[in-house]
């Protein structure tokens, strides 16, 4: 005879996002902070591109994303692109991705990035490329705060930049979600 009540907010509080950013900066690789600084000095804007395989994946993402990047490059000749996908959990970052069973997903996501980069090279589109697929979540959160705008599949990849870093962007998703969008997709961050 219990009655369960959910206590809390229906959005990500700004103080929580700030704490996540501080912990990420303190625990990311030192080389990540240096690379972020270098890339931000060379490229603008920085576009975060989320790569997803399996369910909820853009079926033609290689052609679609290379077309989007090519189009943006025409208007932004100093465009930089940060490819994101699966991030190693914080408690497993020091361990080998092979031992954790992540090698297949990382290989498949990196194959998508490689094919997008090949298409861009064929078109002679020169953009700054950073691939953070398979890096640990601390590094991903640092990069999420460094980018200017994102294009990502709806879900956990988008939360890194849209919720924790509160960056503007566009999500792509399936028809079901588009026909009945959940309220929290648009109002997930405080203020």
Short mmCIF file of N, CA and C in Angstrom, two decimals:
data_model
loop_
_atom_site.label_atom_id
_atom_site.label_comp_id
_atom_site.label_asym_id
_atom_site.label_seq_id
_atom_site.Cartn_x
_atom_site.Cartn_y
_atom_site.Cartn_z
N UNK A 1 0.82 -1.20 0.00
CA UNK A 1 0.00 0.00 0.00
C UNK A 1 0.86 1.26 0.00
N UNK A 2 1.79 1.26 -0.93
CA UNK A 2 2.64 2.42 -1.08
C UNK A 2 2.17 3.26 -2.26
N UNK A 3 2.44 4.51 -2.19
CA UNK A 3 2.16 5.43 -3.30
C UNK A 3 3.49 6.08 -3.67
N UNK A 4 3.96 5.81 -4.88
CA UNK A 4 5.27 6.34 -5.31
C UNK A 4 5.09 7.73 -5.92
N UNK A 5 5.95 8.63 -5.49
CA UNK A 5 5.94 9.99 -6.02
C UNK A 5 7.36 10.31 -6.49
N UNK A 6 7.48 10.76 -7.72
CA UNK A 6 8.78 11.16 -8.25
C UNK A 6 9.10 12.55 -7.73
N UNK A 7 10.24 12.67 -7.07
CA UNK A 7 10.67 13.96 -6.55
C UNK A 7 11.80 14.46 -7.43
N UNK A 8 11.71 15.68 -7.86
CA UNK A 8 12.76 16.24 -8.70
C UNK A 8 12.18 17.11 -9.77
N UNK A 9 13.05 17.50 -10.67
CA UNK A 9 12.65 18.38 -11.75
C UNK A 9 12.50 17.61 -13.05
N UNK A 10 11.87 18.22 -14.02
CA UNK A 10 11.77 17.60 -15.33
C UNK A 10 12.72 18.27 -16.31
N UNK A 11 13.82 18.80 -15.78
CA UNK A 11 14.85 19.42 -16.59
C UNK A 11 16.19 19.24 -15.91
N UNK A 12 17.24 19.47 -16.64
CA UNK A 12 18.59 19.39 -16.10
C UNK A 12 18.94 20.73 -15.47
N UNK A 13 19.17 20.73 -14.18
CA UNK A 13 19.49 21.97 -13.47
C UNK A 13 20.87 22.48 -13.89
N UNK A 14 20.99 23.79 -13.98
CA UNK A 14 22.24 24.39 -14.43
C UNK A 14 23.40 24.09 -13.48
N UNK A 15 23.13 23.97 -12.19
CA UNK A 15 24.23 23.67 -11.26
C UNK A 15 24.74 22.24 -11.47
N UNK A 16 23.86 21.31 -11.83
CA UNK A 16 24.31 19.96 -12.14
C UNK A 16 25.16 19.96 -13.41
N UNK A 17 24.71 20.65 -14.44
CA UNK A 17 25.49 20.74 -15.68
C UNK A 17 26.86 21.36 -15.42
N UNK A 18 26.90 22.36 -14.56
CA UNK A 18 28.17 23.00 -14.22
C UNK A 18 29.10 22.03 -13.48
N UNK A 19 28.55 21.25 -12.58
CA UNK A 19 29.37 20.27 -11.86
C UNK A 19 29.91 19.21 -12.80
N UNK A 20 29.10 18.75 -13.76
CA UNK A 20 29.55 17.76 -14.73
C UNK A 20 30.70 18.34 -15.57
N UNK A 21 30.57 19.60 -15.96
CA UNK A 21 31.63 20.24 -16.74
C UNK A 21 32.93 20.32 -15.94
N UNK A 22 32.84 20.68 -14.67
CA UNK A 22 34.04 20.78 -13.83
C UNK A 22 34.70 19.42 -13.64
N UNK A 23 33.92 18.40 -13.37
CA UNK A 23 34.47 17.06 -13.19
C UNK A 23 35.10 16.58 -14.50
N UNK A 24 34.45 16.85 -15.61
CA UNK A 24 34.99 16.44 -16.91
C UNK A 24 36.32 17.11 -17.20
N UNK A 25 36.39 18.41 -16.98
CA UNK A 25 37.65 19.14 -17.21
C UNK A 25 38.76 18.63 -16.31
N UNK A 26 38.43 18.30 -15.09
CA UNK A 26 39.43 17.83 -14.14
C UNK A 26 39.91 16.41 -14.45
N UNK A 27 39.09 15.62 -15.14
CA UNK A 27 39.42 14.21 -15.36
C UNK A 27 39.70 13.84 -16.81
N UNK A 28 39.60 14.79 -17.73
CA UNK A 28 39.89 14.47 -19.12
C UNK A 28 41.41 14.37 -19.31
N UNK A 29 41.80 13.85 -20.45
CA UNK A 29 43.22 13.77 -20.75
C UNK A 29 43.77 15.18 -20.95
N UNK A 30 44.97 15.47 -20.44
CA UNK A 30 45.56 16.80 -20.66
C UNK A 30 45.68 17.14 -22.15
N UNK A 31 45.94 16.14 -22.97
CA UNK A 31 46.05 16.37 -24.41
C UNK A 31 44.72 16.86 -25.00
N UNK A 32 43.61 16.47 -24.39
CA UNK A 32 42.31 16.91 -24.89
C UNK A 32 42.16 18.42 -24.73
N UNK A 33 42.54 18.93 -23.58
CA UNK A 33 42.45 20.39 -23.35
C UNK A 33 43.33 21.15 -24.34
N UNK A 34 44.52 20.63 -24.61
CA UNK A 34 45.42 21.27 -25.57
C UNK A 34 44.85 21.23 -26.97
N UNK A 35 44.29 20.07 -27.37
CA UNK A 35 43.72 19.94 -28.71
C UNK A 35 42.50 20.84 -28.88
N UNK A 36 41.66 20.93 -27.87
CA UNK A 36 40.49 21.81 -27.94
C UNK A 36 40.94 23.25 -28.19
N UNK A 37 41.92 23.68 -27.45
CA UNK A 37 42.43 25.05 -27.61
C UNK A 37 42.98 25.27 -29.02
N UNK A 38 43.75 24.31 -29.52
CA UNK A 38 44.33 24.42 -30.86
C UNK A 38 43.25 24.45 -31.94
N UNK A 39 42.29 23.54 -31.86
CA UNK A 39 41.24 23.45 -32.88
C UNK A 39 40.37 24.71 -32.87
N UNK A 40 40.03 25.21 -31.68
CA UNK A 40 39.21 26.42 -31.59
C UNK A 40 39.94 27.64 -32.17
N UNK A 41 41.25 27.64 -32.12
CA UNK A 41 42.00 28.78 -32.67
C UNK A 41 42.07 28.72 -34.20
N UNK A 42 41.88 27.54 -34.79
CA UNK A 42 42.00 27.36 -36.24
C UNK A 42 40.67 27.33 -36.97
N UNK A 43 39.63 26.84 -36.30
CA UNK A 43 38.37 26.58 -36.99
C UNK A 43 37.20 27.26 -36.31
N UNK A 44 36.29 27.76 -37.15
CA UNK A 44 35.04 28.34 -36.66
C UNK A 44 34.03 28.31 -37.79
N UNK A 45 32.85 27.88 -37.50
CA UNK A 45 32.34 27.30 -36.26
C UNK A 45 32.77 25.84 -36.13
N UNK A 46 32.63 25.34 -34.91
CA UNK A 46 32.85 23.91 -34.67
C UNK A 46 31.49 23.23 -34.64
N UNK A 47 31.33 22.28 -35.54
CA UNK A 47 30.09 21.52 -35.68
C UNK A 47 30.27 20.15 -35.06
N UNK A 48 29.44 19.80 -34.10
CA UNK A 48 29.43 18.47 -33.50
C UNK A 48 28.51 17.61 -34.35
N UNK A 49 28.98 16.47 -34.82
CA UNK A 49 28.17 15.54 -35.61
C UNK A 49 28.11 14.21 -34.86
N UNK A 50 26.91 13.85 -34.45
CA UNK A 50 26.71 12.59 -33.75
C UNK A 50 26.53 11.44 -34.73
N UNK A 51 27.27 10.38 -34.51
CA UNK A 51 27.19 9.18 -35.35
C UNK A 51 26.53 8.09 -34.55
N UNK A 52 25.56 7.47 -35.14
CA UNK A 52 24.85 6.37 -34.48
C UNK A 52 24.69 5.23 -35.46
N UNK A 53 24.81 4.02 -34.96
CA UNK A 53 24.55 2.83 -35.78
C UNK A 53 23.45 2.04 -35.09
N UNK A 54 22.87 1.11 -35.81
CA UNK A 54 21.81 0.30 -35.23
C UNK A 54 20.49 1.05 -35.21
N UNK A 55 19.78 0.94 -34.10
CA UNK A 55 18.45 1.56 -34.03
C UNK A 55 18.57 3.09 -33.97
N UNK A 56 17.58 3.74 -34.47
CA UNK A 56 17.50 5.21 -34.52
C UNK A 56 18.65 5.85 -35.30
N UNK A 57 19.23 5.11 -36.22
CA UNK A 57 20.31 5.66 -37.03
C UNK A 57 19.74 6.22 -38.33
N UNK A 58 20.32 7.30 -38.79
CA UNK A 58 19.98 7.87 -40.08
C UNK A 58 20.46 6.86 -41.12
N UNK A 59 19.54 6.29 -41.89
CA UNK A 59 19.90 5.19 -42.78
C UNK A 59 20.88 5.60 -43.87
N UNK A 60 20.86 6.85 -44.27
CA UNK A 60 21.77 7.33 -45.31
C UNK A 60 22.71 8.38 -44.74
N UNK A 61 23.20 8.14 -43.52
CA UNK A 61 23.96 9.18 -42.83
C UNK A 61 25.29 9.49 -43.50
N UNK A 62 25.90 8.57 -44.19
CA UNK A 62 27.18 8.86 -44.82
C UNK A 62 27.00 9.91 -45.91
N UNK A 63 26.07 9.69 -46.82
CA UNK A 63 25.81 10.69 -47.86
C UNK A 63 25.19 11.95 -47.28
N UNK A 64 24.22 11.77 -46.40
CA UNK A 64 23.53 12.93 -45.82
C UNK A 64 24.45 13.84 -45.05
N UNK A 65 25.26 13.26 -44.18
CA UNK A 65 26.16 14.09 -43.37
C UNK A 65 27.27 14.71 -44.20
N UNK A 66 27.79 13.98 -45.18
CA UNK A 66 28.82 14.59 -46.03
C UNK A 66 28.23 15.73 -46.84
N UNK A 67 26.97 15.61 -47.27
CA UNK A 67 26.31 16.71 -47.99
C UNK A 67 26.11 17.93 -47.08
N UNK A 68 25.69 17.69 -45.83
CA UNK A 68 25.49 18.79 -44.90
C UNK A 68 26.82 19.52 -44.64
N UNK A 69 27.87 18.75 -44.38
CA UNK A 69 29.18 19.35 -44.11
C UNK A 69 29.68 20.12 -45.32
N UNK A 70 29.52 19.55 -46.50
CA UNK A 70 29.92 20.23 -47.74
C UNK A 70 29.17 21.55 -47.90
N UNK A 71 27.87 21.54 -47.68
CA UNK A 71 27.07 22.76 -47.80
C UNK A 71 27.49 23.82 -46.79
N UNK A 72 27.70 23.40 -45.56
CA UNK A 72 28.12 24.36 -44.54
C UNK A 72 29.51 24.93 -44.82
N UNK A 73 30.38 24.09 -45.37
CA UNK A 73 31.73 24.54 -45.68
C UNK A 73 31.72 25.68 -46.70
N UNK A 74 30.77 25.67 -47.60
CA UNK A 74 30.67 26.74 -48.61
C UNK A 74 30.42 28.09 -47.95
N UNK A 75 29.62 28.10 -46.88
CA UNK A 75 29.35 29.35 -46.17
C UNK A 75 30.36 29.62 -45.06
N UNK A 76 31.00 28.57 -44.56
CA UNK A 76 31.95 28.69 -43.45
C UNK A 76 33.25 27.98 -43.83
N UNK A 77 34.12 28.64 -44.56
CA UNK A 77 35.34 27.97 -45.05
C UNK A 77 36.30 27.52 -43.95
N UNK A 78 36.13 28.00 -42.73
CA UNK A 78 36.98 27.55 -41.62
C UNK A 78 36.24 26.58 -40.71
N UNK A 79 35.27 25.88 -41.26
CA UNK A 79 34.45 24.93 -40.51
C UNK A 79 35.31 23.83 -39.91
N UNK A 80 35.04 23.50 -38.67
CA UNK A 80 35.63 22.35 -38.01
C UNK A 80 34.52 21.39 -37.62
N UNK A 81 34.81 20.10 -37.68
CA UNK A 81 33.80 19.09 -37.39
C UNK A 81 34.34 18.15 -36.31
N UNK A 82 33.54 17.97 -35.27
CA UNK A 82 33.86 17.03 -34.20
C UNK A 82 32.88 15.87 -34.32
N UNK A 83 33.39 14.70 -34.67
CA UNK A 83 32.55 13.51 -34.77
C UNK A 83 32.49 12.83 -33.42
N UNK A 84 31.27 12.57 -32.96
CA UNK A 84 31.07 11.90 -31.69
C UNK A 84 30.21 10.67 -31.91
N UNK A 85 30.39 9.71 -31.04
CA UNK A 85 29.59 8.49 -31.05
C UNK A 85 29.62 7.92 -29.66
N UNK A 86 29.85 6.64 -29.57
CA UNK A 86 29.89 5.98 -28.28
C UNK A 86 31.09 6.48 -27.48
N UNK A 87 30.84 6.86 -26.23
CA UNK A 87 31.90 7.28 -25.32
C UNK A 87 32.07 6.21 -24.25
N UNK A 88 33.31 5.96 -23.89
CA UNK A 88 33.55 5.00 -22.82
C UNK A 88 33.03 5.57 -21.51
N UNK A 89 32.35 4.77 -20.72
CA UNK A 89 31.87 5.24 -19.41
C UNK A 89 33.05 5.66 -18.54
N UNK A 90 32.81 6.59 -17.64
CA UNK A 90 33.87 7.14 -16.80
C UNK A 90 34.56 6.07 -15.97
N UNK A 91 33.82 5.09 -15.50
CA UNK A 91 34.43 4.07 -14.65
C UNK A 91 35.17 3.00 -15.45
N UNK A 92 35.11 3.07 -16.76
CA UNK A 92 35.79 2.07 -17.59
C UNK A 92 36.79 2.70 -18.54
N UNK A 93 37.02 3.99 -18.40
CA UNK A 93 37.88 4.70 -19.35
C UNK A 93 39.31 4.19 -19.35
N UNK A 94 39.81 3.76 -18.23
CA UNK A 94 41.21 3.33 -18.16
C UNK A 94 41.40 1.91 -18.70
N UNK A 95 40.32 1.18 -18.90
CA UNK A 95 40.42 -0.19 -19.37
C UNK A 95 40.33 -0.24 -20.88
N UNK A 96 40.80 -1.29 -21.46
CA UNK A 96 40.78 -1.46 -22.91
C UNK A 96 39.33 -1.57 -23.40
N UNK A 97 39.06 -0.92 -24.52
CA UNK A 97 37.71 -1.01 -25.09
C UNK A 97 37.42 -2.43 -25.57
N UNK A 98 38.46 -3.19 -25.97
CA UNK A 98 38.25 -4.57 -26.40
C UNK A 98 37.76 -5.43 -25.26
N UNK A 99 38.33 -5.26 -24.08
CA UNK A 99 37.94 -6.07 -22.93
C UNK A 99 36.53 -5.75 -22.47
N UNK A 100 36.05 -4.58 -22.75
CA UNK A 100 34.73 -4.18 -22.29
C UNK A 100 33.63 -4.52 -23.30
N UNK A 101 33.99 -5.08 -24.45
CA UNK A 101 33.00 -5.46 -25.44
C UNK A 101 32.51 -4.30 -26.30
N UNK A 102 33.29 -3.23 -26.35
CA UNK A 102 32.89 -2.06 -27.12
C UNK A 102 33.54 -2.01 -28.50
N UNK A 103 34.45 -2.91 -28.79
CA UNK A 103 35.25 -2.80 -30.01
C UNK A 103 34.39 -2.83 -31.27
N UNK A 104 33.33 -3.63 -31.30
CA UNK A 104 32.51 -3.72 -32.51
C UNK A 104 31.78 -2.41 -32.80
N UNK A 105 31.14 -1.86 -31.78
CA UNK A 105 30.41 -0.60 -32.00
C UNK A 105 31.36 0.53 -32.37
N UNK A 106 32.53 0.56 -31.74
CA UNK A 106 33.51 1.61 -32.06
C UNK A 106 34.01 1.46 -33.50
N UNK A 107 34.27 0.23 -33.92
CA UNK A 107 34.73 -0.01 -35.29
C UNK A 107 33.67 0.41 -36.30
N UNK A 108 32.42 0.08 -36.03
CA UNK A 108 31.35 0.41 -36.97
C UNK A 108 31.12 1.93 -37.04
N UNK A 109 31.15 2.61 -35.89
CA UNK A 109 30.98 4.07 -35.91
C UNK A 109 32.16 4.75 -36.59
N UNK A 110 33.37 4.26 -36.33
CA UNK A 110 34.54 4.84 -36.98
C UNK A 110 34.55 4.59 -38.49
N UNK A 111 33.98 3.48 -38.91
CA UNK A 111 33.85 3.22 -40.34
C UNK A 111 32.94 4.26 -41.00
N UNK A 112 31.87 4.64 -40.33
CA UNK A 112 30.98 5.68 -40.85
C UNK A 112 31.75 6.99 -41.01
N UNK A 113 32.52 7.36 -39.98
CA UNK A 113 33.31 8.60 -40.05
C UNK A 113 34.32 8.51 -41.19
N UNK A 114 35.00 7.40 -41.31
CA UNK A 114 36.00 7.24 -42.38
C UNK A 114 35.36 7.42 -43.76
N UNK A 115 34.17 6.89 -43.93
CA UNK A 115 33.49 7.00 -45.24
C UNK A 115 33.02 8.43 -45.49
N UNK A 116 32.59 9.13 -44.45
CA UNK A 116 32.22 10.55 -44.61
C UNK A 116 33.44 11.35 -44.99
N UNK A 117 34.55 11.12 -44.32
CA UNK A 117 35.78 11.85 -44.62
C UNK A 117 36.25 11.55 -46.05
N UNK A 118 36.14 10.30 -46.49
CA UNK A 118 36.49 9.94 -47.87
C UNK A 118 35.64 10.73 -48.87
N UNK A 119 34.35 10.81 -48.62
CA UNK A 119 33.47 11.57 -49.52
C UNK A 119 33.86 13.04 -49.56
N UNK A 120 34.19 13.60 -48.41
CA UNK A 120 34.61 15.00 -48.36
C UNK A 120 35.92 15.20 -49.12
N UNK A 121 36.85 14.28 -48.98
CA UNK A 121 38.12 14.37 -49.70
C UNK A 121 37.91 14.26 -51.21
N UNK A 122 37.00 13.38 -51.63
CA UNK A 122 36.69 13.24 -53.05
C UNK A 122 36.15 14.54 -53.63
N UNK A 123 35.41 15.29 -52.82
CA UNK A 123 34.85 16.57 -53.25
C UNK A 123 35.82 17.73 -53.01
N UNK A 124 36.98 17.42 -52.45
CA UNK A 124 38.00 18.40 -52.11
C UNK A 124 37.48 19.44 -51.10
N UNK A 125 36.72 18.95 -50.15
CA UNK A 125 36.21 19.77 -49.06
C UNK A 125 37.19 19.64 -47.90
N UNK A 126 37.84 20.74 -47.56
CA UNK A 126 38.84 20.71 -46.50
C UNK A 126 38.28 21.38 -45.24
N UNK A 127 37.95 20.53 -44.28
CA UNK A 127 37.47 21.01 -42.98
C UNK A 127 38.36 20.38 -41.90
N UNK A 128 38.41 21.03 -40.76
CA UNK A 128 39.12 20.43 -39.63
C UNK A 128 38.31 19.29 -39.08
N UNK A 129 38.92 18.13 -38.90
CA UNK A 129 38.22 16.95 -38.43
C UNK A 129 38.81 16.50 -37.11
N UNK A 130 37.94 16.26 -36.14
CA UNK A 130 38.32 15.65 -34.87
C UNK A 130 37.34 14.51 -34.63
N UNK A 131 37.87 13.33 -34.37
CA UNK A 131 37.04 12.16 -34.13
C UNK A 131 37.21 11.75 -32.67
N UNK A 132 36.15 11.87 -31.88
CA UNK A 132 36.24 11.52 -30.46
C UNK A 132 35.48 10.23 -30.14
N UNK A 133 35.10 9.48 -31.15
CA UNK A 133 34.43 8.21 -30.93
C UNK A 133 35.37 7.29 -30.16
N UNK A 134 34.86 6.72 -29.07
CA UNK A 134 35.65 5.80 -28.28
C UNK A 134 36.48 6.46 -27.19
N UNK A 135 36.48 7.78 -27.14
CA UNK A 135 37.15 8.47 -26.04
C UNK A 135 36.25 8.37 -24.82
N UNK A 136 36.79 8.64 -23.65
CA UNK A 136 35.93 8.51 -22.49
C UNK A 136 35.03 9.73 -22.33
N UNK A 137 34.02 9.57 -21.53
CA UNK A 137 32.96 10.56 -21.40
C UNK A 137 33.48 11.90 -20.92
N UNK A 138 34.55 11.92 -20.13
CA UNK A 138 35.11 13.19 -19.68
C UNK A 138 35.58 14.01 -20.88
N UNK A 139 36.30 13.37 -21.80
CA UNK A 139 36.77 14.08 -22.99
C UNK A 139 35.60 14.55 -23.85
N UNK A 140 34.59 13.68 -23.99
CA UNK A 140 33.41 14.06 -24.79
C UNK A 140 32.72 15.28 -24.21
N UNK A 141 32.60 15.35 -22.89
CA UNK A 141 31.95 16.50 -22.28
C UNK A 141 32.77 17.78 -22.45
N UNK A 142 34.08 17.67 -22.42
CA UNK A 142 34.93 18.85 -22.67
C UNK A 142 34.71 19.33 -24.11
N UNK A 143 34.70 18.41 -25.06
CA UNK A 143 34.45 18.80 -26.46
C UNK A 143 33.04 19.37 -26.63
N UNK A 144 32.07 18.82 -25.91
CA UNK A 144 30.70 19.33 -26.02
C UNK A 144 30.62 20.80 -25.65
N UNK A 145 31.39 21.22 -24.68
CA UNK A 145 31.40 22.63 -24.29
C UNK A 145 32.19 23.50 -25.27
N UNK A 146 33.03 22.88 -26.08
CA UNK A 146 33.87 23.64 -27.02
C UNK A 146 33.18 23.93 -28.34
N UNK A 147 32.19 23.12 -28.70
CA UNK A 147 31.58 23.28 -30.03
C UNK A 147 30.62 24.47 -30.05
N UNK A 148 30.23 24.85 -31.26
CA UNK A 148 29.31 25.98 -31.43
C UNK A 148 27.89 25.53 -31.73
N UNK A 149 27.73 24.44 -32.46
CA UNK A 149 26.42 23.97 -32.89
C UNK A 149 26.52 22.47 -33.15
N UNK A 150 25.37 21.78 -33.08
CA UNK A 150 25.43 20.34 -33.30
C UNK A 150 24.34 19.84 -34.24
N UNK A 151 24.62 18.66 -34.80
CA UNK A 151 23.68 17.87 -35.58
C UNK A 151 23.83 16.45 -35.06
N UNK A 152 22.76 15.90 -34.50
CA UNK A 152 22.89 14.64 -33.81
C UNK A 152 21.60 13.85 -33.85
N UNK A 153 21.71 12.53 -33.76
CA UNK A 153 20.49 11.75 -33.60
C UNK A 153 19.90 12.02 -32.23
N UNK A 154 18.60 11.92 -32.15
CA UNK A 154 17.91 12.10 -30.87
C UNK A 154 18.36 11.01 -29.91
N UNK A 155 18.66 11.38 -28.69
CA UNK A 155 19.03 10.40 -27.68
C UNK A 155 20.27 10.81 -26.93
N UNK A 156 20.97 9.83 -26.40
CA UNK A 156 22.08 10.12 -25.48
C UNK A 156 23.23 10.87 -26.13
N UNK A 157 23.47 10.70 -27.42
CA UNK A 157 24.53 11.49 -28.08
C UNK A 157 24.18 12.97 -28.03
N UNK A 158 22.95 13.29 -28.25
CA UNK A 158 22.49 14.68 -28.26
C UNK A 158 22.50 15.28 -26.87
N UNK A 159 22.30 14.48 -25.86
CA UNK A 159 22.27 15.00 -24.49
C UNK A 159 23.61 15.60 -24.08
N UNK A 160 24.70 15.05 -24.59
CA UNK A 160 26.02 15.58 -24.24
C UNK A 160 26.13 17.05 -24.61
N UNK A 161 25.65 17.40 -25.79
CA UNK A 161 25.78 18.78 -26.25
C UNK A 161 24.54 19.62 -26.00
N UNK A 162 23.38 19.04 -26.17
CA UNK A 162 22.14 19.80 -26.02
C UNK A 162 21.73 20.02 -24.58
N UNK A 163 22.01 19.05 -23.73
CA UNK A 163 21.58 19.16 -22.34
C UNK A 163 22.73 19.60 -21.43
N UNK A 164 23.82 18.85 -21.43
CA UNK A 164 24.91 19.17 -20.50
C UNK A 164 25.68 20.42 -20.89
N UNK A 165 25.85 20.66 -22.19
CA UNK A 165 26.58 21.86 -22.63
C UNK A 165 25.64 22.97 -23.07
N UNK A 166 24.35 22.66 -23.22
CA UNK A 166 23.33 23.63 -23.59
C UNK A 166 23.67 24.39 -24.87
N UNK A 167 24.10 23.64 -25.89
CA UNK A 167 24.45 24.23 -27.18
C UNK A 167 23.25 24.14 -28.13
N UNK A 168 23.17 25.04 -29.08
CA UNK A 168 22.08 24.96 -30.07
C UNK A 168 22.37 23.89 -31.10
N UNK A 169 21.32 23.28 -31.60
CA UNK A 169 21.54 22.25 -32.60
C UNK A 169 20.26 21.69 -33.16
N UNK A 170 20.45 20.68 -33.98
CA UNK A 170 19.35 20.01 -34.65
C UNK A 170 19.48 18.51 -34.38
N UNK A 171 18.35 17.87 -34.05
CA UNK A 171 18.34 16.43 -33.91
C UNK A 171 17.58 15.84 -35.09
N UNK A 172 17.99 14.65 -35.50
CA UNK A 172 17.22 13.89 -36.47
C UNK A 172 16.72 12.64 -35.78
N UNK A 173 15.53 12.22 -36.16
CA UNK A 173 14.91 11.11 -35.46
C UNK A 173 13.93 10.39 -36.39
N UNK A 174 13.17 9.48 -35.83
CA UNK A 174 12.23 8.71 -36.63
C UNK A 174 10.88 9.41 -36.73
N UNK A 175 10.04 8.90 -37.59
CA UNK A 175 8.72 9.50 -37.82
C UNK A 175 7.84 9.46 -36.58
N UNK A 176 7.96 8.41 -35.79
CA UNK A 176 7.11 8.28 -34.59
C UNK A 176 7.34 9.45 -33.65
N UNK A 177 8.59 9.76 -33.36
CA UNK A 177 8.87 10.86 -32.45
C UNK A 177 8.47 12.20 -33.08
N UNK A 178 8.68 12.33 -34.38
CA UNK A 178 8.31 13.58 -35.04
C UNK A 178 6.80 13.82 -35.01
N UNK A 179 6.01 12.75 -35.05
CA UNK A 179 4.56 12.89 -35.02
C UNK A 179 4.03 13.17 -33.62
N UNK A 180 4.75 12.73 -32.58
CA UNK A 180 4.33 13.00 -31.21
C UNK A 180 5.56 13.35 -30.37
N UNK A 181 6.08 14.55 -30.56
CA UNK A 181 7.31 14.91 -29.84
C UNK A 181 7.08 15.00 -28.33
N UNK A 182 8.03 14.48 -27.59
CA UNK A 182 7.97 14.55 -26.13
C UNK A 182 8.35 15.96 -25.70
N UNK A 183 7.66 16.48 -24.73
CA UNK A 183 7.92 17.83 -24.26
C UNK A 183 9.36 18.02 -23.78
N UNK A 184 9.93 17.02 -23.12
CA UNK A 184 11.25 17.20 -22.55
C UNK A 184 12.35 17.32 -23.60
N UNK A 185 12.08 16.94 -24.83
CA UNK A 185 13.09 17.10 -25.89
C UNK A 185 13.44 18.57 -26.03
N UNK A 186 12.47 19.43 -25.92
CA UNK A 186 12.68 20.85 -26.19
C UNK A 186 12.97 21.64 -24.93
N UNK A 187 12.63 21.14 -23.76
CA UNK A 187 12.79 21.92 -22.53
C UNK A 187 13.56 21.15 -21.48
N UNK A 188 14.65 20.52 -21.87
CA UNK A 188 15.38 19.65 -20.96
C UNK A 188 16.37 20.38 -20.07
N UNK A 189 16.64 21.64 -20.35
CA UNK A 189 17.66 22.38 -19.61
C UNK A 189 17.02 23.56 -18.89
N UNK A 190 17.45 23.79 -17.67
CA UNK A 190 16.94 24.91 -16.90
C UNK A 190 17.21 26.23 -17.63
N UNK A 191 16.23 27.09 -17.66
CA UNK A 191 16.30 28.40 -18.33
C UNK A 191 16.61 28.28 -19.80
#
